[in-house]
Coordinates of N, CA, C and O in Angstrom, one line a residue:
M24 N 106.3 111.8 77.3 CA 105.7 111.0 78.4 C 104.3 110.6 78.1 O 103.5 111.4 77.6
A25 N 103.9 109.4 78.4 CA 102.6 108.9 78.1 C 101.5 109.8 78.9 O 101.8 110.3 80.0
D26 N 100.3 109.8 78.3 CA 99.2 110.5 79.0 C 98.6 109.6 80.0 O 97.9 108.7 79.7
I27 N 99.0 109.8 81.3 CA 98.6 109.0 82.4 C 97.5 109.7 83.2 O 97.6 110.9 83.5
P28 N 96.4 109.0 83.5 CA 95.3 109.6 84.2 C 95.8 110.1 85.6 O 96.6 109.5 86.3
E29 N 95.2 111.2 86.0 CA 95.6 111.9 87.3 C 95.4 110.9 88.5 O 96.2 110.9 89.4
N30 N 94.3 110.1 88.4 CA 94.1 109.2 89.6 C 95.2 108.2 89.8 O 95.6 107.9 90.9
L31 N 95.9 107.8 88.7 CA 97.0 106.9 88.9 C 98.2 107.6 89.5 O 98.9 107.1 90.4
M32 N 98.4 108.8 89.1 CA 99.5 109.6 89.7 C 99.2 109.9 91.2 O 100.1 109.8 92.1
K33 N 98.0 110.2 91.5 CA 97.6 110.4 92.9 C 97.8 109.2 93.8 O 98.3 109.3 94.9
L34 N 97.4 108.0 93.2 CA 97.6 106.8 94.0 C 99.0 106.4 94.2 O 99.4 106.0 95.2
E35 N 99.8 106.7 93.2 CA 101.3 106.5 93.3 C 101.9 107.4 94.4 O 102.7 107.0 95.2
R36 N 101.5 108.7 94.4 CA 102.0 109.6 95.4 C 101.5 109.2 96.8 O 102.3 109.2 97.7
S37 N 100.3 108.7 96.9 CA 99.8 108.3 98.2 C 100.6 107.1 98.7 O 101.0 107.0 99.9
M38 N 100.9 106.2 97.8 CA 101.7 105.0 98.2 C 103.0 105.4 98.6 O 103.5 104.9 99.7
E39 N 103.7 106.3 98.0 CA 105.0 106.8 98.3 C 105.0 107.5 99.7 O 105.9 107.4 100.5
E40 N 103.9 108.3 99.9 CA 103.8 109.0 101.1 C 103.7 108.1 102.3 O 104.3 108.3 103.4
Q41 N 102.9 107.0 102.1 CA 102.7 106.0 103.2 C 104.0 105.3 103.4 O 104.4 105.0 104.6
R42 N 104.8 105.0 102.4 CA 106.0 104.3 102.5 C 107.0 105.1 103.3 O 107.7 104.7 104.1
A43 N 107.1 106.4 102.9 CA 108.0 107.3 103.6 C 107.8 107.4 105.1 O 108.7 107.7 105.9
K44 N 106.5 107.3 105.5 CA 106.2 107.4 106.9 C 106.7 106.2 107.8 O 106.6 106.2 109.0
L45 N 107.2 105.2 107.1 CA 107.8 104.0 107.8 C 109.1 104.4 108.5 O 109.5 103.7 109.5
A46 N 109.8 105.4 108.0 CA 111.1 105.7 108.5 C 111.0 106.1 110.0 O 110.2 106.8 110.4
G47 N 111.9 105.4 110.8 CA 112.0 105.7 112.2 C 110.9 105.0 113.1 O 111.0 105.1 114.3
L48 N 110.0 104.3 112.5 CA 109.0 103.6 113.3 C 109.6 102.2 113.7 O 110.4 101.6 113.0
A49 N 109.0 101.6 114.7 CA 109.4 100.3 115.2 C 108.1 99.7 115.8 O 107.2 100.3 116.2
G50 N 108.2 98.3 115.9 CA 107.2 97.6 116.7 C 105.8 97.8 116.1 O 105.6 97.7 114.9
D51 N 104.8 98.0 117.0 CA 103.4 98.1 116.6 C 103.2 99.3 115.6 O 102.3 99.2 114.7
E52 N 103.9 100.4 115.9 CA 103.7 101.6 115.0 C 104.1 101.2 113.6 O 103.5 101.6 112.6
Y53 N 105.3 100.5 113.5 CA 105.8 100.2 112.2 C 104.8 99.2 111.5 O 104.5 99.4 110.3
Q54 N 104.3 98.2 112.2 CA 103.3 97.3 111.6 C 102.1 98.0 111.1 O 101.5 97.6 110.0
A55 N 101.5 98.9 111.9 CA 100.3 99.6 111.5 C 100.6 100.4 110.3 O 99.8 100.5 109.3
Q56 N 101.7 101.1 110.2 CA 102.0 101.9 109.1 C 102.3 101.1 107.9 O 101.9 101.4 106.7
W57 N 102.9 99.9 108.1 CA 103.2 99.0 107.0 C 101.9 98.5 106.3 O 101.7 98.4 105.1
R58 N 100.9 98.3 107.2 CA 99.5 97.9 106.6 C 98.9 99.0 105.8 O 98.3 98.8 104.7
R59 N 99.1 100.3 106.2 CA 98.6 101.4 105.5 C 99.4 101.5 104.1 O 98.8 101.8 103.1
C60 N 100.6 101.3 104.2 CA 101.5 101.3 103.0 C 101.1 100.2 102.0 O 100.9 100.5 100.8
R61 N 100.9 99.1 102.5 CA 100.5 97.9 101.7 C 99.1 98.2 101.1 O 98.9 97.9 99.9
K62 N 98.2 98.7 101.8 CA 96.8 99.0 101.3 C 96.9 100.1 100.2 O 96.3 99.9 99.1
A63 N 97.7 101.1 100.3 CA 97.9 102.1 99.3 C 98.5 101.5 98.1 O 98.1 101.8 96.9
S64 N 99.5 100.6 98.3 CA 100.1 99.9 97.1 C 99.1 99.0 96.4 O 99.1 99.0 95.1
E65 N 98.3 98.3 97.1 CA 97.3 97.5 96.5 C 96.3 98.3 95.7 O 95.9 97.9 94.6
K66 N 95.9 99.4 96.2 CA 95.0 100.3 95.4 C 95.7 100.8 94.1 O 95.0 100.8 93.1
F67 N 96.9 101.2 94.2 CA 97.7 101.6 93.0 C 97.8 100.5 92.0 O 97.5 100.7 90.8
Q68 N 98.2 99.3 92.5 CA 98.3 98.2 91.6 C 97.0 97.8 90.9 O 97.0 97.5 89.7
A69 N 95.9 97.8 91.6 CA 94.6 97.5 91.1 C 94.2 98.6 90.0 O 93.7 98.2 88.9
A70 N 94.5 99.8 90.3 CA 94.2 100.9 89.3 C 95.0 100.7 88.0 O 94.5 100.9 86.9
V71 N 96.3 100.4 88.2 CA 97.2 100.1 87.0 C 96.6 99.0 86.2 O 96.5 99.1 85.0
D72 N 96.3 97.9 86.9 CA 95.7 96.7 86.2 C 94.4 97.1 85.4 O 94.3 96.7 84.2
E73 N 93.6 97.8 86.1 CA 92.3 98.2 85.4 C 92.6 99.1 84.2 O 92.0 98.9 83.1
Y74 N 93.4 100.1 84.4 CA 93.7 101.0 83.2 C 94.4 100.3 82.1 O 94.1 100.5 80.9
A75 N 95.4 99.4 82.4 CA 96.1 98.7 81.4 C 95.3 97.7 80.6 O 95.6 97.4 79.4
S76 N 94.2 97.3 81.2 CA 93.3 96.3 80.5 C 92.3 96.9 79.6 O 91.6 96.2 78.9
R77 N 92.3 98.3 79.6 CA 91.3 98.9 78.7 C 91.7 98.7 77.2 O 92.9 98.6 76.9
D78 N 90.7 98.6 76.4 CA 91.0 98.4 74.9 C 91.7 99.6 74.3 O 92.4 99.4 73.3
D79 N 91.5 100.8 74.8 CA 92.1 101.9 74.1 C 93.5 102.2 74.6 O 94.2 103.2 74.2
V80 N 94.0 101.4 75.5 CA 95.4 101.6 76.1 C 96.3 100.7 75.3 O 96.1 99.4 75.3
T81 N 97.4 101.2 74.7 CA 98.3 100.4 73.9 C 99.5 100.0 74.7 O 100.3 99.2 74.2
M82 N 99.7 100.6 75.9 CA 100.9 100.2 76.7 C 100.7 98.9 77.4 O 99.5 98.6 77.8
S83 N 101.8 98.2 77.7 CA 101.7 97.0 78.6 C 101.4 97.4 80.0 O 101.6 98.6 80.4
R84 N 101.0 96.5 80.8 CA 100.8 96.8 82.2 C 102.0 97.4 82.9 O 101.9 98.3 83.6
D85 N 103.2 96.8 82.6 CA 104.4 97.3 83.2 C 104.7 98.7 82.7 O 105.2 99.6 83.5
E86 N 104.5 99.0 81.4 CA 104.7 100.3 80.9 C 103.8 101.4 81.6 O 104.2 102.5 81.9
V87 N 102.5 101.0 81.8 CA 101.6 101.9 82.5 C 102.1 102.2 83.9 O 102.1 103.3 84.3
E88 N 102.5 101.1 84.6 CA 103.0 101.3 86.0 C 104.2 102.3 86.0 O 104.3 103.2 86.8
Q89 N 105.2 102.0 85.1 CA 106.4 102.8 85.1 C 106.1 104.3 84.7 O 106.6 105.2 85.2
A90 N 105.1 104.4 83.7 CA 104.7 105.8 83.3 C 104.0 106.5 84.4 O 104.3 107.7 84.6
A91 N 103.2 105.8 85.2 CA 102.5 106.5 86.3 C 103.5 106.9 87.4 O 103.4 108.0 87.9
K92 N 104.5 106.1 87.6 CA 105.5 106.4 88.6 C 106.3 107.6 88.2 O 106.6 108.5 88.9
A93 N 106.7 107.6 86.9 CA 107.5 108.7 86.3 C 106.7 110.0 86.3 O 107.2 111.1 86.7
A94 N 105.4 109.9 85.9 CA 104.6 111.1 85.9 C 104.4 111.7 87.3 O 104.4 112.9 87.5
A95 N 104.2 110.8 88.3 CA 104.0 111.3 89.7 C 105.3 112.0 90.2 O 105.2 113.0 90.8
R96 N 106.5 111.4 89.9 CA 107.7 112.0 90.3 C 107.9 113.4 89.6 O 108.3 114.3 90.2
H97 N 107.6 113.4 88.3 CA 107.7 114.6 87.5 C 106.8 115.7 88.0 O 107.2 116.9 88.2
A98 N 105.6 115.4 88.4 CA 104.6 116.3 88.9 C 105.1 116.9 90.2 O 104.9 118.1 90.5
Q99 N 105.7 116.0 91.1 CA 106.2 116.5 92.4 C 107.4 117.4 92.2 O 107.6 118.3 93.1
E100 N 108.2 117.3 91.1 CA 109.3 118.1 90.9 C 108.9 119.5 90.3 O 109.7 120.4 90.3
D101 N 107.7 119.6 89.8 CA 107.3 120.8 89.2 C 106.9 121.8 90.3 O 106.0 121.6 91.1
P102 N 107.6 123.0 90.3 CA 107.3 124.0 91.3 C 105.9 124.5 91.3 O 105.4 125.1 92.3
A103 N 105.2 124.4 90.2 CA 103.9 124.9 90.1 C 102.9 123.9 90.7 O 101.7 124.3 90.9
V104 N 103.3 122.7 91.0 CA 102.4 121.7 91.6 C 102.6 121.8 93.1 O 103.7 121.8 93.6
E105 N 101.5 121.8 93.9 CA 101.6 121.8 95.3 C 102.1 120.5 95.9 O 101.9 119.5 95.5

């Protein structure tokens, strides 16, 4: 697995946590949570763009995004990780 910065994994987890909170909501509560989810997604995407544009990163932008998502999922499955 690619060496992905911790901040990308944290932003991915935050985005997924906000998305999960949409379940069971309706109306204004749903819309408010959707905005929080969208904001978290925008932060993650911007961080992926910034990281992928670095000269020392050899992965494409899509590869960085997929690696960050996989790393975040893997870290959540690790029982040593809170």
